[in-house]
PDB file of C-alpha atoms and ligand atoms in Angstrom:
ATOM      1  CA  MET A   1     -66.837  74.554 -45.665  1.00  0.00           C
ATOM      2  CA  LYS A   2     -68.136  71.424 -47.392  1.00  0.00           C
ATOM      3  CA  ALA A   3     -66.879  72.462 -50.835  1.00  0.00           C
ATOM      4  CA  LEU A   4     -63.335  72.691 -49.461  1.00  0.00           C
ATOM      5  CA  GLU A   5     -63.583  69.271 -47.828  1.00  0.00           C
ATOM      6  CA  GLU A   6     -64.732  67.785 -51.137  1.00  0.00           C
ATOM      7  CA  LYS A   7     -61.936  69.518 -53.010  1.00  0.00           C
ATOM      8  CA  ILE A   8     -59.337  68.201 -50.554  1.00  0.00           C
ATOM      9  CA  ARG A   9     -60.751  64.682 -51.007  1.00  0.00           C
ATOM     10  CA  ARG A  10     -60.642  65.003 -54.795  1.00  0.00           C
ATOM     11  CA  GLU A  11     -57.364  66.845 -55.288  1.00  0.00           C
ATOM     12  CA  GLY A  12     -55.330  66.541 -52.058  1.00  0.00           C
ATOM     13  CA  GLN A  13     -52.599  63.988 -51.481  1.00  0.00           C
ATOM     14  CA  VAL A  14     -51.403  62.719 -48.127  1.00  0.00           C
ATOM     15  CA  ARG A  15     -47.617  62.565 -47.903  1.00  0.00           C
ATOM     16  CA  PRO A  16     -45.317  61.017 -45.291  1.00  0.00           C
ATOM     17  CA  GLY A  17     -44.680  63.140 -42.208  1.00  0.00           C
ATOM     18  CA  ASN A  18     -48.288  64.322 -41.843  1.00  0.00           C
ATOM     19  CA  ILE A  19     -48.074  66.589 -44.885  1.00  0.00           C
ATOM     20  CA  LEU A  20     -51.140  67.214 -46.998  1.00  0.00           C
ATOM     21  CA  LYS A  21     -50.342  68.357 -50.517  1.00  0.00           C
ATOM     22  CA  VAL A  22     -52.910  70.697 -51.985  1.00  0.00           C
ATOM     23  CA  ASP A  23     -50.676  72.203 -54.627  1.00  0.00           C
ATOM     24  CA  ALA A  24     -53.238  71.469 -57.349  1.00  0.00           C
ATOM     25  CA  PHE A  25     -55.502  74.271 -56.104  1.00  0.00           C
ATOM     26  CA  LEU A  26     -54.075  76.197 -53.140  1.00  0.00           C
ATOM     27  CA  ASN A  27     -50.346  76.697 -52.869  1.00  0.00           C
ATOM     28  CA  HIS A  28     -48.658  76.014 -56.184  1.00  0.00           C
ATOM     29  CA  GLN A  29     -51.323  76.039 -58.895  1.00  0.00           C
ATOM     30  CA  MET A  30     -54.077  78.271 -57.509  1.00  0.00           C
ATOM     31  CA  ASP A  31     -57.783  77.829 -58.293  1.00  0.00           C
ATOM     32  CA  ILE A  32     -58.805  81.472 -58.197  1.00  0.00           C
ATOM     33  CA  ALA A  33     -62.548  80.924 -58.524  1.00  0.00           C
ATOM     34  CA  PHE A  34     -62.412  78.563 -55.583  1.00  0.00           C
ATOM     35  CA  ILE A  35     -60.204  80.828 -53.469  1.00  0.00           C
ATOM     36  CA  ASN A  36     -62.748  83.582 -54.130  1.00  0.00           C
ATOM     37  CA  GLU A  37     -65.389  81.360 -52.520  1.00  0.00           C
ATOM     38  CA  MET A  38     -63.123  80.972 -49.498  1.00  0.00           C
ATOM     39  CA  GLY A  39     -62.713  84.755 -49.422  1.00  0.00           C
ATOM     40  CA  LYS A  40     -66.479  85.201 -49.242  1.00  0.00           C
ATOM     41  CA  GLU A  41     -66.679  82.673 -46.437  1.00  0.00           C
ATOM     42  CA  PHE A  42     -63.963  84.420 -44.407  1.00  0.00           C
ATOM     43  CA  ARG A  43     -65.817  87.696 -44.925  1.00  0.00           C
ATOM     44  CA  ARG A  44     -68.995  86.123 -43.549  1.00  0.00           C
ATOM     45  CA  LEU A  45     -67.203  84.571 -40.567  1.00  0.00           C
ATOM     46  CA  PHE A  46     -65.427  87.775 -39.538  1.00  0.00           C
ATOM     47  CA  SER A  47     -68.134  90.270 -40.561  1.00  0.00           C
ATOM     48  CA  ASP A  48     -68.627  91.460 -36.962  1.00  0.00           C
ATOM     49  CA  ARG A  49     -64.995  92.589 -36.595  1.00  0.00           C
ATOM     50  CA  PRO A  50     -63.578  96.035 -37.465  1.00  0.00           C
ATOM     51  CA  ILE A  51     -60.757  94.658 -39.626  1.00  0.00           C
ATOM     52  CA  ASN A  52     -58.587  97.232 -41.412  1.00  0.00           C
ATOM     53  CA  LYS A  53     -55.642  95.057 -42.444  1.00  0.00           C
ATOM     54  CA  ILE A  54     -54.848  91.451 -43.289  1.00  0.00           C
ATOM     55  CA  LEU A  55     -51.562  89.944 -42.145  1.00  0.00           C
ATOM     56  CA  THR A  56     -50.024  86.789 -43.598  1.00  0.00           C
ATOM     57  CA  ILE A  57     -46.622  85.197 -44.089  1.00  0.00           C
ATOM     58  CA  GLU A  58     -44.689  84.510 -47.278  1.00  0.00           C
ATOM     59  CA  ALA A  59     -44.860  82.645 -49.499  1.00  0.00           C
ATOM     60  CA  SER A  60     -48.032  80.626 -49.857  1.00  0.00           C
ATOM     61  CA  GLY A  61     -50.170  82.864 -47.635  1.00  0.00           C
ATOM     62  CA  ILE A  62     -49.753  85.876 -49.907  1.00  0.00           C
ATOM     63  CA  GLY A  63     -51.877  84.915 -52.894  1.00  0.00           C
ATOM     64  CA  ILE A  64     -54.687  83.653 -50.708  1.00  0.00           C
ATOM     65  CA  ALA A  65     -54.630  86.759 -48.491  1.00  0.00           C
ATOM     66  CA  CYS A  66     -54.781  89.038 -51.545  1.00  0.00           C
ATOM     67  CA  ILE A  67     -57.957  87.409 -52.781  1.00  0.00           C
ATOM     68  CA  VAL A  68     -59.511  87.377 -49.307  1.00  0.00           C
ATOM     69  CA  ALA A  69     -58.625  91.066 -48.855  1.00  0.00           C
ATOM     70  CA  GLN A  70     -60.833  92.063 -51.770  1.00  0.00           C
ATOM     71  CA  TYR A  71     -63.871  91.015 -49.724  1.00  0.00           C
ATOM     72  CA  PHE A  72     -62.739  93.176 -46.803  1.00  0.00           C
ATOM     73  CA  GLN A  73     -61.497  96.068 -48.955  1.00  0.00           C
ATOM     74  CA  VAL A  74     -58.320  96.328 -46.876  1.00  0.00           C
ATOM     75  CA  PRO A  75     -54.581  96.096 -47.604  1.00  0.00           C
ATOM     76  CA  VAL A  76     -52.480  92.982 -47.096  1.00  0.00           C
ATOM     77  CA  VAL A  77     -49.195  93.010 -45.201  1.00  0.00           C
ATOM     78  CA  PHE A  78     -47.050  89.907 -45.388  1.00  0.00           C
ATOM     79  CA  ALA A  79     -44.306  89.024 -42.953  1.00  0.00           C
ATOM     80  CA  LYS A  80     -41.057  88.405 -44.800  1.00  0.00           C
ATOM     81  CA  LYS A  81     -38.868  85.433 -44.022  1.00  0.00           C
ATOM     82  CA  SER A  82     -35.182  86.161 -43.657  1.00  0.00           C
ATOM     83  CA  GLN A  83     -31.979  84.343 -42.774  1.00  0.00           C
ATOM     84  CA  SER A  84     -30.458  87.388 -41.113  1.00  0.00           C
ATOM     85  CA  VAL A  85     -32.229  90.384 -39.682  1.00  0.00           C
ATOM     86  CA  ASN A  86     -30.696  93.855 -39.488  1.00  0.00           C
ATOM     87  CA  LEU A  87     -31.886  95.169 -36.122  1.00  0.00           C
ATOM     88  CA  ASP A  88     -31.935  98.906 -36.812  1.00  0.00           C
ATOM     89  CA  GLY A  89     -35.191  99.561 -34.980  1.00  0.00           C
ATOM     90  CA  SER A  90     -37.327  99.879 -38.106  1.00  0.00           C
ATOM     91  CA  ILE A  91     -38.855  96.405 -37.997  1.00  0.00           C
ATOM     92  CA  TYR A  92     -40.789  94.043 -35.772  1.00  0.00           C
ATOM     93  CA  THR A  93     -39.211  90.602 -35.808  1.00  0.00           C
ATOM     94  CA  THR A  94     -39.448  87.177 -34.203  1.00  0.00           C
ATOM     95  CA  LYS A  95     -38.356  83.600 -34.861  1.00  0.00           C
ATOM     96  CA  VAL A  96     -40.571  80.891 -36.349  1.00  0.00           C
ATOM     97  CA  ALA A  97     -39.977  77.141 -36.617  1.00  0.00           C
ATOM     98  CA  SER A  98     -41.040  75.817 -40.013  1.00  0.00           C
ATOM     99  CA  PHE A  99     -43.150  72.665 -39.947  1.00  0.00           C
ATOM    100  CA  THR A 100     -42.555  71.772 -43.585  1.00  0.00           C
ATOM    101  CA  HIS A 101     -38.881  72.731 -43.835  1.00  0.00           C
ATOM    102  CA  LYS A 102     -37.789  71.696 -40.330  1.00  0.00           C
ATOM    103  CA  LYS A 103     -35.764  74.820 -39.600  1.00  0.00           C
ATOM    104  CA  VAL A 104     -36.000  78.100 -37.706  1.00  0.00           C
ATOM    105  CA  TYR A 105     -36.094  81.419 -39.523  1.00  0.00           C
ATOM    106  CA  ASP A 106     -36.683  85.072 -38.719  1.00  0.00           C
ATOM    107  CA  ILE A 107     -39.850  86.823 -39.842  1.00  0.00           C
ATOM    108  CA  LEU A 108     -40.148  90.581 -40.029  1.00  0.00           C
ATOM    109  CA  VAL A 109     -42.588  93.382 -40.756  1.00  0.00           C
ATOM    110  CA  SER A 110     -41.673  97.030 -41.200  1.00  0.00           C
ATOM    111  CA  LYS A 111     -42.931  99.333 -38.439  1.00  0.00           C
ATOM    112  CA  LYS A 112     -44.388 101.475 -41.232  1.00  0.00           C
ATOM    113  CA  PHE A 113     -47.081  98.917 -41.914  1.00  0.00           C
ATOM    114  CA  LEU A 114     -48.246  97.768 -38.464  1.00  0.00           C
ATOM    115  CA  GLY A 115     -49.156  99.971 -35.500  1.00  0.00           C
ATOM    116  CA  PRO A 116     -51.538 100.568 -32.567  1.00  0.00           C
ATOM    117  CA  GLU A 117     -54.308 101.855 -34.859  1.00  0.00           C
ATOM    118  CA  ASP A 118     -54.532  98.542 -36.758  1.00  0.00           C
ATOM    119  CA  HIS A 119     -57.171  95.796 -36.358  1.00  0.00           C
ATOM    120  CA  ILE A 120     -55.717  92.667 -37.853  1.00  0.00           C
ATOM    121  CA  LEU A 121     -57.071  89.507 -39.427  1.00  0.00           C
ATOM    122  CA  ILE A 122     -54.391  86.826 -39.877  1.00  0.00           C
ATOM    123  CA  ILE A 123     -54.873  84.604 -42.938  1.00  0.00           C
ATOM    124  CA  ASP A 124     -52.832  81.495 -43.774  1.00  0.00           C
ATOM    125  CA  ASP A 125     -53.147  78.325 -45.822  1.00  0.00           C
ATOM    126  CA  PHE A 126     -52.415  75.754 -43.075  1.00  0.00           C
ATOM    127  CA  LEU A 127     -52.468  75.528 -39.312  1.00  0.00           C
ATOM    128  CA  ALA A 128     -50.391  72.673 -37.902  1.00  0.00           C
ATOM    129  CA  ASN A 129     -48.413  73.249 -34.702  1.00  0.00           C
ATOM    130  CA  GLY A 130     -49.231  76.934 -34.765  1.00  0.00           C
ATOM    131  CA  CYS A 131     -45.681  78.303 -35.038  1.00  0.00           C
ATOM    132  CA  ALA A 132     -46.354  80.528 -38.057  1.00  0.00           C
ATOM    133  CA  VAL A 133     -49.531  82.036 -36.553  1.00  0.00           C
ATOM    134  CA  GLU A 134     -47.817  82.363 -33.181  1.00  0.00           C
ATOM    135  CA  GLY A 135     -45.014  84.365 -34.802  1.00  0.00           C
ATOM    136  CA  LEU A 136     -47.515  86.684 -36.483  1.00  0.00           C
ATOM    137  CA  ILE A 137     -49.373  87.171 -33.186  1.00  0.00           C
ATOM    138  CA  GLN A 138     -46.083  88.115 -31.582  1.00  0.00           C
ATOM    139  CA  LEU A 139     -45.424  90.782 -34.228  1.00  0.00           C
ATOM    140  CA  ILE A 140     -48.948  92.153 -33.717  1.00  0.00           C
ATOM    141  CA  GLY A 141     -48.332  92.272 -29.966  1.00  0.00           C
ATOM    142  CA  GLU A 142     -45.043  94.149 -30.415  1.00  0.00           C
ATOM    143  CA  SER A 143     -46.722  96.709 -32.661  1.00  0.00           C
ATOM    144  CA  GLY A 144     -49.621  97.434 -30.310  1.00  0.00           C
ATOM    145  CA  ALA A 145     -52.162  96.457 -32.994  1.00  0.00           C
ATOM    146  CA  THR A 146     -55.314  94.495 -32.113  1.00  0.00           C
ATOM    147  CA  LEU A 147     -55.739  90.897 -33.255  1.00  0.00           C
ATOM    148  CA  GLU A 148     -59.337  90.534 -34.447  1.00  0.00           C
ATOM    149  CA  GLY A 149     -59.143  86.974 -35.693  1.00  0.00           C
ATOM    150  CA  VAL A 150     -57.298  84.164 -37.417  1.00  0.00           C
ATOM    151  CA  GLY A 151     -58.661  82.635 -40.640  1.00  0.00           C
ATOM    152  CA  ILE A 152     -57.141  79.358 -41.816  1.00  0.00           C
ATOM    153  CA  CYS A 153     -57.972  77.405 -44.966  1.00  0.00           C
ATOM    154  CA  ILE A 154     -56.943  73.959 -43.685  1.00  0.00           C
ATOM    155  CA  GLU A 155     -56.332  73.100 -40.039  1.00  0.00           C
ATOM    156  CA  LYS A 156     -54.731  69.791 -39.169  1.00  0.00           C
ATOM    157  CA  GLY A 157     -56.706  69.238 -35.995  1.00  0.00           C
ATOM    158  CA  PHE A 158     -54.493  66.373 -34.856  1.00  0.00           C
ATOM    159  CA  GLN A 159     -51.646  68.868 -34.350  1.00  0.00           C
ATOM    160  CA  LYS A 160     -51.682  71.270 -31.456  1.00  0.00           C
ATOM    161  CA  GLY A 161     -51.926  74.726 -33.079  1.00  0.00           C
ATOM    162  CA  GLY A 162     -55.704  75.105 -33.239  1.00  0.00           C
ATOM    163  CA  ARG A 163     -56.313  73.686 -29.789  1.00  0.00           C
ATOM    164  CA  GLU A 164     -53.872  76.097 -28.185  1.00  0.00           C
ATOM    165  CA  LEU A 165     -55.164  79.179 -29.984  1.00  0.00           C
ATOM    166  CA  ARG A 166     -58.772  78.346 -29.026  1.00  0.00           C
ATOM    167  CA  LYS A 167     -57.733  77.731 -25.426  1.00  0.00           C
ATOM    168  CA  ARG A 168     -56.408  81.288 -25.327  1.00  0.00           C
ATOM    169  CA  GLY A 169     -59.731  82.628 -26.571  1.00  0.00           C
ATOM    170  CA  ILE A 170     -58.408  83.671 -29.982  1.00  0.00           C
ATOM    171  CA  ASN A 171     -61.145  84.105 -32.587  1.00  0.00           C
ATOM    172  CA  LEU A 172     -60.055  81.287 -34.900  1.00  0.00           C
ATOM    173  CA  HIS A 173     -62.028  79.988 -37.883  1.00  0.00           C
ATOM    174  CA  SER A 174     -60.727  77.182 -40.067  1.00  0.00           C
ATOM    175  CA  LEU A 175     -62.620  76.398 -43.263  1.00  0.00           C
ATOM    176  CA  ALA A 176     -61.744  72.702 -43.013  1.00  0.00           C
ATOM    177  CA  ILE A 177     -60.419  70.811 -39.994  1.00  0.00           C
ATOM    178  CA  ILE A 178     -58.826  67.413 -40.574  1.00  0.00           C
ATOM    179  CA  ASP A 179     -58.942  65.201 -37.509  1.00  0.00           C
ATOM    180  CA  SER A 180     -56.993  62.339 -39.001  1.00  0.00           C
ATOM    181  CA  MET A 181     -55.471  61.459 -42.330  1.00  0.00           C
ATOM    182  CA  SER A 182     -53.825  58.532 -44.047  1.00  0.00           C
ATOM    183  CA  ASP A 183     -53.243  57.503 -47.662  1.00  0.00           C
ATOM    184  CA  ASN A 184     -56.820  56.465 -48.237  1.00  0.00           C
ATOM    185  CA  ASP A 185     -58.782  58.112 -45.443  1.00  0.00           C
ATOM    186  CA  LEU A 186     -59.460  61.710 -44.449  1.00  0.00           C
ATOM    187  CA  VAL A 187     -61.660  62.490 -41.454  1.00  0.00           C
ATOM    188  CA  PHE A 188     -63.042  66.024 -41.165  1.00  0.00           C
ATOM    189  CA  ARG A 189     -64.394  67.634 -38.010  1.00  0.00           C
ATOM    190  CA  GLU A 190     -68.051  68.580 -38.142  1.00  0.00           C
ATOM    191  CA  GLU A 191     -68.022  71.610 -35.852  1.00  0.00           C
ATOM    192  CA  ASP A 192     -66.793  75.217 -36.269  1.00  0.00           C
ATOM    193  CA  VAL A 193     -68.051  76.232 -39.740  1.00  0.00           C
TER     194      VAL A 193
HETATM  195  P1  5GP B   1     -47.378  75.540 -38.248  1.00  0.00           P
HETATM  196  O1  5GP B   1     -46.497  76.754 -38.149  1.00  0.00           O
HETATM  197  O2  5GP B   1     -48.793  75.789 -37.814  1.00  0.00           O
HETATM  198  O3  5GP B   1     -46.776  74.328 -37.621  1.00  0.00           O
HETATM  199  O4  5GP B   1     -47.434  75.205 -39.806  1.00  0.00           O
HETATM  200  C1  5GP B   1     -48.087  76.078 -40.673  1.00  0.00           C
HETATM  201  C2  5GP B   1     -47.232  76.398 -41.866  1.00  0.00           C
HETATM  202  O5  5GP B   1     -46.548  75.250 -42.346  1.00  0.00           O
HETATM  203  C3  5GP B   1     -48.141  76.888 -42.974  1.00  0.00           C
HETATM  204  O6  5GP B   1     -47.820  78.239 -43.236  1.00  0.00           O
HETATM  205  C4  5GP B   1     -47.851  75.992 -44.151  1.00  0.00           C
HETATM  206  O7  5GP B   1     -47.141  76.714 -45.121  1.00  0.00           O
HETATM  207  C5  5GP B   1     -46.981  74.881 -43.638  1.00  0.00           C
HETATM  208  N1  5GP B   1     -47.689  73.589 -43.484  1.00  0.00           N
HETATM  209  C6  5GP B   1     -47.970  72.946 -42.328  1.00  0.00           C
HETATM  210  N2  5GP B   1     -48.547  71.772 -42.566  1.00  0.00           N
HETATM  211  C7  5GP B   1     -48.658  71.659 -43.896  1.00  0.00           C
HETATM  212  C8  5GP B   1     -49.175  70.627 -44.755  1.00  0.00           C
HETATM  213  O8  5GP B   1     -49.659  69.559 -44.341  1.00  0.00           O
HETATM  214  N3  5GP B   1     -49.139  70.876 -46.099  1.00  0.00           N
HETATM  215  C9  5GP B   1     -48.597  72.006 -46.614  1.00  0.00           C
HETATM  216  N4  5GP B   1     -48.618  72.149 -47.939  1.00  0.00           N
HETATM  217  N5  5GP B   1     -48.090  72.998 -45.826  1.00  0.00           N
HETATM  218  C10 5GP B   1     -48.109  72.806 -44.492  1.00  0.00           C
END
């Protein structure tokens, strides 16, 4: 999505440790008009899939997923992050390693909101090593739901997440893929969308 690439060039900041800050428009201050455009694009990319629910992970995925969901007319479920999980059989849970915070945490979704009848689109802001998406896929697998696709705003293509998901045949679309980044240079991949 060219408009997203231009916005990243204008408003993004590259930080040490391979972190791209896009808090001016995506995950702190949120540019709603622009996120609406991304919602329309996700709708176009996944229009052939029978999606009845969007799944994301707190915190920064939630706002984006809510806007995207309006174009699919479906509910959003977000996986909650927790330090300690009470295993009473009412939740699906797995562990996720955080790229930005360098720690492992539990994520969970209530069994009330995910089941074999569901056709899921995963939405998230970033794809780096793929741990967050992998955790969500695990919860979907446990629930018996069908994964219809994964929609990512910004994929860091120099990390392994995207490559591994595509290798497994997962229907992944990233609106912008960064192949390399440094303080004064961002290289975007031409293919995909
Ligand atoms: P992964 O689990 O794929 O390694 O990392 C994805 C998660 O880490 C995303 O949910 C996102 O919140 C965070 N993340 C990964 N890389 C970046 C980055 O460069 N910038 C920001 N702002 N978040 C990132």
